[in-house]
Amino acid sequence: MNASQSTLPFDPDAAAGGALAMLAERALPAEPGVWDELRDSDGSVRPAWRRFADWMPEPAGADLAADLDRRLVQIAQQIRLDGVTHNVFDDQGAPMRPWSLELLPLLIEPADWAEIEAGVTQRAALLERVLADLYGERRLLAEGLLPPALALRHPGYLRPMIGAHVPGGLRLHIVAFDLARGPDGRWWVVAQRTQGPSGLGYVLHNRLLVSRQFPDAFRELRVQHLAASYRRLLDTVEAAAREVARGATPRLALLTPGPYSETYYEHAYLARYLGLPLVEGGDLTVRDERVFLKTVEGLEPVHALLRRLDDDWCDPLELRPDSTLGVPGLLQAARAGSIVMANALGSAFLESPAVQGFLPGICERLTGEPLRMPALPTWWCGEAAAWRDVHDQLDGKFVRSTFPKGGRTSQVHDGHQLRVHEDPDAWTIQGRLRFSRAPIWGGGALNPRPAMVRVYAIAEGDGRWHVLPGGMTRVSRREDASVSMQRGGSSLDTWVLTDGPVDTFSMLPRRLEVDDIAARRRPVSSRTGENLFWLGRYTERTEQLVRLARATLLQIDAESDADLAVQRALSAMAVASGLTPPGVPTLEQSASRFERALLGALGDADGAWSVAFNLRALEQASQALRERLSSEQWGLIRSMREAFEAAFPGGPTRPPPLPEVLPALDRLALRLAAVTGVQTDRMTRDHGWRLLAVGRLLERLIGLCSRLEALLQAGALGSAAGVDLLLELFDSAITFRARYQRHEDLLALADLLVFDDSNPRAHAGVLRRLRTELRKLPLDAAGVAALLARLPAEGSGLTLESLRGASDAVIVERLLALSVSLRAAAMALADDVGTRFFTLAHGQDQRV
């Protein structure tokens, strides 16, 4: 079919002009028997989409379709620039695909949203009551409204939490419901998520990108804003945390499984938006049934956790012993009521598809009302009558696992191949629903795709619930495909329209007082401090490697033969720094083989300490710091690694020729300079940044001392080539030539590169800054003194005056001894910093 032709024999909107006509003409028809979100049953464009078309941007030319194509590309580019991912990992652990977002939103009319709100708030309140009963009086089990076998066999029903006190009285703070519109236009509940519902961060980012593409339509259609819902979530959790904090300002954190989680990006994005520290299990410890955050200043109490870690991974002591993601003792702290968990541990049971079949009766019993919103027809096979009703009618139905398998809440199976009768409790059968079709722009046409909307109910306390006016709509590629992002689905922004005023609430809460300001300074966890420390080290190490690689390759490429001492020094430095593997013939022995080995090693990401290896390590460190780094810094680091690896398409076995590698190194050097500039000028000088600076300075001192040591040992500074190489590696050639013109005396080199504390690349300059940053770390006087004792008290540890009258041989001997001692001191100091700030050794002061 030609997308430019009308899709219906009579198209009532085809004669209209502008965007409406384009929508009508380019819309491929939805198949019979489904609800079309774009068109009415008579084929006309629905009112909401008519209004949307009225406010679509008008391109300078007449081709609106080309303009939509351009906007779709802009969204994809922005997603890539922001580094938005849904990390589906392959066997090697590499992320397979970025986040997918479509151009057009899903429009939900006010009447539809009123139906959704009523049904979702009722169900959320019901689930809270069910959970309270299961861990309290357990009347539902005693009265048979919920089969005991269904609850007691489910691993998400945590018996240790029975009778536990829940601060604030709320077990569920947020519940997600997956909804779909059936062929009759009615909304149905497909699934519910109660452990750590995902998607809130993606909802925010989707809204940011799509609303920018259609600002007039967003405003004129009166799309409800989202900020108030996030504020309500924080307020509810904070209110419960005040009970735990006992008068102190409560500290909240967002608990993530870590960078290898599928949805880690949204954890970082959400933590930044909410103003919460992003913590992993290893960042927390339990002492005396209380939860503490390990920070570079000691232990800080945590009073509430918004968790994105599933129940069974939360505590290796009482739940999964193989979990490295949880916090030993967290279940005990939760039992003691000393930590607010949003959501409470033990809520995973409610995600079982079998629960859906019992909720209508439970609702009647607990509230005296029927459920307002239907769910998929559900039969739990553990009920003999239910299994008899459907066992020979499985066509057109799903057979799902009742209990979690393989880390998934439920899995779909082919019922005809199962022996359900052998373990009927383990299986649940659900009816199918043909999802409504949402219009997706692509290929010059509007393609109808099956859509499901995830909406979020947020507790407000006192039994009241609020539904975030929006959500995460997911679409599949075809009828029988999953809408799951993990399985190739895509997402839409969800616009909830209103006839009344738009809520313009912002995330800004009440006016802060002085005590609040002091309490809300973001702590630097030990893990964050360590990642920042290594971010600084990897940045400096990569920069020095690039400089050494360029200098070495330029020396090989020079027409004149290099001084043999310089060749020996370059060979030694290349092997010591990982630029070439050990055992390779030196430059002196075979320049061509040395060059091939160096070129091959540059792009070998698996090679020990190669440039590519360090770029990946730099990216991994920044990945673990997503909530602290700007999208520009993260994007720069990622693109830097990708661009350099792209310059080596053949891998280490087939490296590109030297004329192609040198420009790649030049481009990398420029990008590294930009990264350094961002770290220096665009990051807050908190304790985390101090550790980054210390890491960078220590790596610089180690590298510069190693370079000077190698050149001195090889006797390479007696030639102009050796002097030029030293100045290049210390990035000090311009200053040296301006100060000393044609002189290349060893004493002059020592003055600029060792003694001059105004030179940021000189030993004294690095040490001066290092001492300054060490004194600003969160240490008492004794702790600072212990670290500073590793370094010379002032200067470089050697003075220019002490070399008065010394011969070159004596100068070489003293400079060599100084470099060796300073390199050893820097390495020992790096270990001291790690022991003091990253391992939290016993005996450290605790701030409780």
PDB file of C-alpha atoms in Angstrom, residues 522-706:
ATOM      1  CA  ARG A 522      24.465  14.865  49.959  1.00  0.00           C
ATOM      2  CA  PRO A 523      26.736  12.308  51.623  1.00  0.00           C
ATOM      3  CA  VAL A 524      29.484  10.680  49.607  1.00  0.00           C
ATOM      4  CA  SER A 525      29.250   6.937  50.020  1.00  0.00           C
ATOM      5  CA  SER A 526      32.461   4.959  50.234  1.00  0.00           C
ATOM      6  CA  ARG A 527      31.640   3.256  46.921  1.00  0.00           C
ATOM      7  CA  THR A 528      31.001   6.602  45.245  1.00  0.00           C
ATOM      8  CA  GLY A 529      34.216   7.982  46.677  1.00  0.00           C
ATOM      9  CA  GLU A 530      36.146   4.987  45.390  1.00  0.00           C
ATOM     10  CA  ASN A 531      34.628   5.288  41.914  1.00  0.00           C
ATOM     11  CA  LEU A 532      35.473   8.991  41.818  1.00  0.00           C
ATOM     12  CA  PHE A 533      39.001   8.230  42.999  1.00  0.00           C
ATOM     13  CA  TRP A 534      39.433   5.781  40.130  1.00  0.00           C
ATOM     14  CA  LEU A 535      37.694   8.079  37.686  1.00  0.00           C
ATOM     15  CA  GLY A 536      40.484  10.555  38.365  1.00  0.00           C
ATOM     16  CA  ARG A 537      43.157   7.885  38.122  1.00  0.00           C
ATOM     17  CA  TYR A 538      41.866   6.390  34.870  1.00  0.00           C
ATOM     18  CA  THR A 539      41.496   9.825  33.285  1.00  0.00           C
ATOM     19  CA  GLU A 540      45.090  10.757  34.122  1.00  0.00           C
ATOM     20  CA  ARG A 541      46.467   7.343  33.253  1.00  0.00           C
ATOM     21  CA  THR A 542      44.772   7.360  29.843  1.00  0.00           C
ATOM     22  CA  GLU A 543      45.999  10.871  29.137  1.00  0.00           C
ATOM     23  CA  GLN A 544      49.590   9.888  29.953  1.00  0.00           C
ATOM     24  CA  LEU A 545      49.329   6.732  27.851  1.00  0.00           C
ATOM     25  CA  VAL A 546      48.084   8.691  24.857  1.00  0.00           C
ATOM     26  CA  ARG A 547      50.925  11.182  25.216  1.00  0.00           C
ATOM     27  CA  LEU A 548      53.484   8.375  25.472  1.00  0.00           C
ATOM     28  CA  ALA A 549      51.991   6.489  22.507  1.00  0.00           C
ATOM     29  CA  ARG A 550      52.034   9.597  20.315  1.00  0.00           C
ATOM     30  CA  ALA A 551      55.603  10.426  21.273  1.00  0.00           C
ATOM     31  CA  THR A 552      56.740   6.853  20.623  1.00  0.00           C
ATOM     32  CA  LEU A 553      55.019   6.535  17.246  1.00  0.00           C
ATOM     33  CA  LEU A 554      56.281   9.929  16.126  1.00  0.00           C
ATOM     34  CA  GLN A 555      59.793   8.874  17.100  1.00  0.00           C
ATOM     35  CA  ILE A 556      59.438   5.685  15.024  1.00  0.00           C
ATOM     36  CA  ASP A 557      58.036   7.681  12.113  1.00  0.00           C
ATOM     37  CA  ALA A 558      60.903  10.204  12.192  1.00  0.00           C
ATOM     38  CA  GLU A 559      63.228  10.085   9.213  1.00  0.00           C
ATOM     39  CA  SER A 560      66.422  10.242  11.269  1.00  0.00           C
ATOM     40  CA  ASP A 561      67.479   7.413  13.521  1.00  0.00           C
ATOM     41  CA  ALA A 562      66.735   8.139  17.149  1.00  0.00           C
ATOM     42  CA  ASP A 563      69.380   8.098  19.810  1.00  0.00           C
ATOM     43  CA  LEU A 564      69.821   4.527  21.106  1.00  0.00           C
ATOM     44  CA  ALA A 565      69.339   5.666  24.696  1.00  0.00           C
ATOM     45  CA  VAL A 566      66.010   7.231  23.741  1.00  0.00           C
ATOM     46  CA  GLN A 567      64.981   4.009  22.012  1.00  0.00           C
ATOM     47  CA  ARG A 568      65.819   1.998  25.115  1.00  0.00           C
ATOM     48  CA  ALA A 569      63.868   4.416  27.311  1.00  0.00           C
ATOM     49  CA  LEU A 570      60.798   4.368  25.042  1.00  0.00           C
ATOM     50  CA  SER A 571      60.846   0.574  24.883  1.00  0.00           C
ATOM     51  CA  ALA A 572      61.044   0.304  28.671  1.00  0.00           C
ATOM     52  CA  MET A 573      58.280   2.836  29.218  1.00  0.00           C
ATOM     53  CA  ALA A 574      56.013   1.160  26.658  1.00  0.00           C
ATOM     54  CA  VAL A 575      56.316  -2.241  28.332  1.00  0.00           C
ATOM     55  CA  ALA A 576      56.026  -0.853  31.878  1.00  0.00           C
ATOM     56  CA  SER A 577      52.880   1.130  31.042  1.00  0.00           C
ATOM     57  CA  GLY A 578      51.167  -1.621  29.026  1.00  0.00           C
ATOM     58  CA  LEU A 579      51.515  -0.035  25.593  1.00  0.00           C
ATOM     59  CA  THR A 580      53.312  -3.139  24.368  1.00  0.00           C
ATOM     60  CA  PRO A 581      53.323  -6.672  25.780  1.00  0.00           C
ATOM     61  CA  PRO A 582      56.445  -8.034  27.472  1.00  0.00           C
ATOM     62  CA  GLY A 583      58.807  -9.994  25.264  1.00  0.00           C
ATOM     63  CA  VAL A 584      58.355  -7.864  22.162  1.00  0.00           C
ATOM     64  CA  PRO A 585      61.629  -6.887  20.468  1.00  0.00           C
ATOM     65  CA  THR A 586      62.671  -3.410  21.540  1.00  0.00           C
ATOM     66  CA  LEU A 587      62.912  -0.410  19.257  1.00  0.00           C
ATOM     67  CA  GLU A 588      66.629  -0.947  19.181  1.00  0.00           C
ATOM     68  CA  GLN A 589      66.242  -4.577  18.092  1.00  0.00           C
ATOM     69  CA  SER A 590      63.395  -4.229  15.534  1.00  0.00           C
ATOM     70  CA  ALA A 591      61.534  -0.970  15.119  1.00  0.00           C
ATOM     71  CA  SER A 592      59.005  -2.467  12.688  1.00  0.00           C
ATOM     72  CA  ARG A 593      57.987  -5.334  14.997  1.00  0.00           C
ATOM     73  CA  PHE A 594      57.855  -2.990  17.970  1.00  0.00           C
ATOM     74  CA  GLU A 595      55.583  -0.647  15.983  1.00  0.00           C
ATOM     75  CA  ARG A 596      53.217  -3.459  14.977  1.00  0.00           C
ATOM     76  CA  ALA A 597      53.004  -4.659  18.570  1.00  0.00           C
ATOM     77  CA  LEU A 598      52.296  -1.151  19.833  1.00  0.00           C
ATOM     78  CA  LEU A 599      49.625  -0.479  17.193  1.00  0.00           C
ATOM     79  CA  GLY A 600      47.953  -3.788  17.961  1.00  0.00           C
ATOM     80  CA  ALA A 601      47.985  -3.205  21.702  1.00  0.00           C
ATOM     81  CA  LEU A 602      46.509   0.294  21.515  1.00  0.00           C
ATOM     82  CA  GLY A 603      43.044  -0.952  20.553  1.00  0.00           C
ATOM     83  CA  ASP A 604      43.090  -4.175  22.575  1.00  0.00           C
ATOM     84  CA  ALA A 605      40.486  -3.613  25.275  1.00  0.00           C
ATOM     85  CA  ASP A 606      41.474  -6.879  26.937  1.00  0.00           C
ATOM     86  CA  GLY A 607      45.160  -5.996  27.040  1.00  0.00           C
ATOM     87  CA  ALA A 608      46.598  -5.126  30.410  1.00  0.00           C
ATOM     88  CA  TRP A 609      46.500  -1.337  30.822  1.00  0.00           C
ATOM     89  CA  SER A 610      46.260  -0.550  27.086  1.00  0.00           C
ATOM     90  CA  VAL A 611      44.631   2.702  25.963  1.00  0.00           C
ATOM     91  CA  ALA A 612      41.444   0.831  25.001  1.00  0.00           C
ATOM     92  CA  PHE A 613      41.475  -1.017  28.334  1.00  0.00           C
ATOM     93  CA  ASN A 614      41.728   2.216  30.283  1.00  0.00           C
ATOM     94  CA  LEU A 615      39.001   3.874  28.212  1.00  0.00           C
ATOM     95  CA  ARG A 616      36.642   1.033  29.089  1.00  0.00           C
ATOM     96  CA  ALA A 617      37.648   1.211  32.735  1.00  0.00           C
ATOM     97  CA  LEU A 618      37.021   4.959  32.650  1.00  0.00           C
ATOM     98  CA  GLU A 619      33.564   4.373  31.167  1.00  0.00           C
ATOM     99  CA  GLN A 620      32.734   1.708  33.750  1.00  0.00           C
ATOM    100  CA  ALA A 621      33.731   4.013  36.593  1.00  0.00           C
ATOM    101  CA  SER A 622      31.578   6.786  35.149  1.00  0.00           C
ATOM    102  CA  GLN A 623      28.703   4.339  34.614  1.00  0.00           C
ATOM    103  CA  ALA A 624      28.687   3.691  38.357  1.00  0.00           C
ATOM    104  CA  LEU A 625      28.500   7.475  38.919  1.00  0.00           C
ATOM    105  CA  ARG A 626      25.561   8.252  36.646  1.00  0.00           C
ATOM    106  CA  GLU A 627      23.592  10.070  39.339  1.00  0.00           C
ATOM    107  CA  ARG A 628      26.532  12.452  39.921  1.00  0.00           C
ATOM    108  CA  LEU A 629      27.829  13.094  36.410  1.00  0.00           C
ATOM    109  CA  SER A 630      26.130  15.351  33.909  1.00  0.00           C
ATOM    110  CA  SER A 631      24.783  13.757  30.758  1.00  0.00           C
ATOM    111  CA  GLU A 632      27.389  15.785  28.840  1.00  0.00           C
ATOM    112  CA  GLN A 633      30.283  14.315  30.817  1.00  0.00           C
ATOM    113  CA  TRP A 634      28.910  10.798  30.598  1.00  0.00           C
ATOM    114  CA  GLY A 635      28.230  11.184  26.872  1.00  0.00           C
ATOM    115  CA  LEU A 636      31.712  12.563  26.277  1.00  0.00           C
ATOM    116  CA  ILE A 637      33.354   9.633  28.040  1.00  0.00           C
ATOM    117  CA  ARG A 638      31.229   7.084  26.201  1.00  0.00           C
ATOM    118  CA  SER A 639      31.688   8.662  22.765  1.00  0.00           C
ATOM    119  CA  MET A 640      35.419   8.969  23.406  1.00  0.00           C
ATOM    120  CA  ARG A 641      35.677   5.225  23.968  1.00  0.00           C
ATOM    121  CA  GLU A 642      33.433   4.383  21.010  1.00  0.00           C
ATOM    122  CA  ALA A 643      35.312   6.662  18.616  1.00  0.00           C
ATOM    123  CA  PHE A 644      38.685   5.234  19.595  1.00  0.00           C
ATOM    124  CA  GLU A 645      37.512   1.628  19.275  1.00  0.00           C
ATOM    125  CA  ALA A 646      36.003   2.473  15.877  1.00  0.00           C
ATOM    126  CA  ALA A 647      39.482   3.463  14.712  1.00  0.00           C
ATOM    127  CA  PHE A 648      40.541  -0.181  15.231  1.00  0.00           C
ATOM    128  CA  PRO A 649      37.889  -2.139  13.282  1.00  0.00           C
ATOM    129  CA  GLY A 650      40.205  -5.097  12.754  1.00  0.00           C
ATOM    130  CA  GLY A 651      40.961  -5.498  16.439  1.00  0.00           C
ATOM    131  CA  PRO A 652      44.445  -6.093  17.860  1.00  0.00           C
ATOM    132  CA  THR A 653      45.333  -8.662  15.189  1.00  0.00           C
ATOM    133  CA  ARG A 654      44.794  -6.278  12.264  1.00  0.00           C
ATOM    134  CA  PRO A 655      45.618  -2.766  13.490  1.00  0.00           C
ATOM    135  CA  PRO A 656      45.293   0.205  11.117  1.00  0.00           C
ATOM    136  CA  PRO A 657      48.441   1.772   9.667  1.00  0.00           C
ATOM    137  CA  LEU A 658      50.349   4.456  11.520  1.00  0.00           C
ATOM    138  CA  PRO A 659      48.956   7.387   9.418  1.00  0.00           C
ATOM    139  CA  GLU A 660      45.441   6.466  10.624  1.00  0.00           C
ATOM    140  CA  VAL A 661      46.369   5.838  14.251  1.00  0.00           C
ATOM    141  CA  LEU A 662      48.084   9.171  14.894  1.00  0.00           C
ATOM    142  CA  PRO A 663      44.964  11.254  14.039  1.00  0.00           C
ATOM    143  CA  ALA A 664      42.884   8.931  16.268  1.00  0.00           C
ATOM    144  CA  LEU A 665      45.294   9.585  19.132  1.00  0.00           C
ATOM    145  CA  ASP A 666      45.144  13.336  18.458  1.00  0.00           C
ATOM    146  CA  ARG A 667      41.327  13.284  18.607  1.00  0.00           C
ATOM    147  CA  LEU A 668      41.421  11.234  21.781  1.00  0.00           C
ATOM    148  CA  ALA A 669      43.839  13.702  23.370  1.00  0.00           C
ATOM    149  CA  LEU A 670      41.425  16.557  22.648  1.00  0.00           C
ATOM    150  CA  ARG A 671      38.491  14.666  24.141  1.00  0.00           C
ATOM    151  CA  LEU A 672      40.521  13.796  27.216  1.00  0.00           C
ATOM    152  CA  ALA A 673      41.334  17.467  27.639  1.00  0.00           C
ATOM    153  CA  ALA A 674      37.593  18.176  27.539  1.00  0.00           C
ATOM    154  CA  VAL A 675      36.922  15.488  30.159  1.00  0.00           C
ATOM    155  CA  THR A 676      39.618  16.982  32.370  1.00  0.00           C
ATOM    156  CA  GLY A 677      38.075  20.408  31.938  1.00  0.00           C
ATOM    157  CA  VAL A 678      34.643  19.128  32.977  1.00  0.00           C
ATOM    158  CA  GLN A 679      36.099  17.420  36.034  1.00  0.00           C
ATOM    159  CA  THR A 680      38.015  20.544  36.988  1.00  0.00           C
ATOM    160  CA  ASP A 681      35.447  23.232  36.320  1.00  0.00           C
ATOM    161  CA  ARG A 682      31.979  21.659  36.364  1.00  0.00           C
ATOM    162  CA  MET A 683      31.861  19.469  39.445  1.00  0.00           C
ATOM    163  CA  THR A 684      31.043  20.520  42.992  1.00  0.00           C
ATOM    164  CA  ARG A 685      34.050  20.515  45.313  1.00  0.00           C
ATOM    165  CA  ASP A 686      32.634  18.073  47.830  1.00  0.00           C
ATOM    166  CA  HIS A 687      34.532  15.204  49.431  1.00  0.00           C
ATOM    167  CA  GLY A 688      33.866  13.058  46.386  1.00  0.00           C
ATOM    168  CA  TRP A 689      35.527  15.569  44.095  1.00  0.00           C
ATOM    169  CA  ARG A 690      38.471  15.807  46.513  1.00  0.00           C
ATOM    170  CA  LEU A 691      38.974  12.077  46.177  1.00  0.00           C
ATOM    171  CA  LEU A 692      38.781  12.379  42.388  1.00  0.00           C
ATOM    172  CA  ALA A 693      41.439  15.088  42.503  1.00  0.00           C
ATOM    173  CA  VAL A 694      43.624  13.051  44.860  1.00  0.00           C
ATOM    174  CA  GLY A 695      43.340  10.031  42.593  1.00  0.00           C
ATOM    175  CA  ARG A 696      44.280  12.065  39.558  1.00  0.00           C
ATOM    176  CA  LEU A 697      47.243  13.712  41.291  1.00  0.00           C
ATOM    177  CA  LEU A 698      48.559  10.422  42.648  1.00  0.00           C
ATOM    178  CA  GLU A 699      48.350   8.854  39.196  1.00  0.00           C
ATOM    179  CA  ARG A 700      50.089  11.877  37.716  1.00  0.00           C
ATOM    180  CA  LEU A 701      52.897  11.680  40.262  1.00  0.00           C
ATOM    181  CA  ILE A 702      53.336   7.939  39.670  1.00  0.00           C
ATOM    182  CA  GLY A 703      53.390   8.419  35.893  1.00  0.00           C
ATOM    183  CA  LEU A 704      55.729  11.401  35.806  1.00  0.00           C
ATOM    184  CA  CYS A 705      58.144   9.785  38.204  1.00  0.00           C
ATOM    185  CA  SER A 706      58.120   6.613  36.080  1.00  0.00           C
TER     186      SER A 706
END
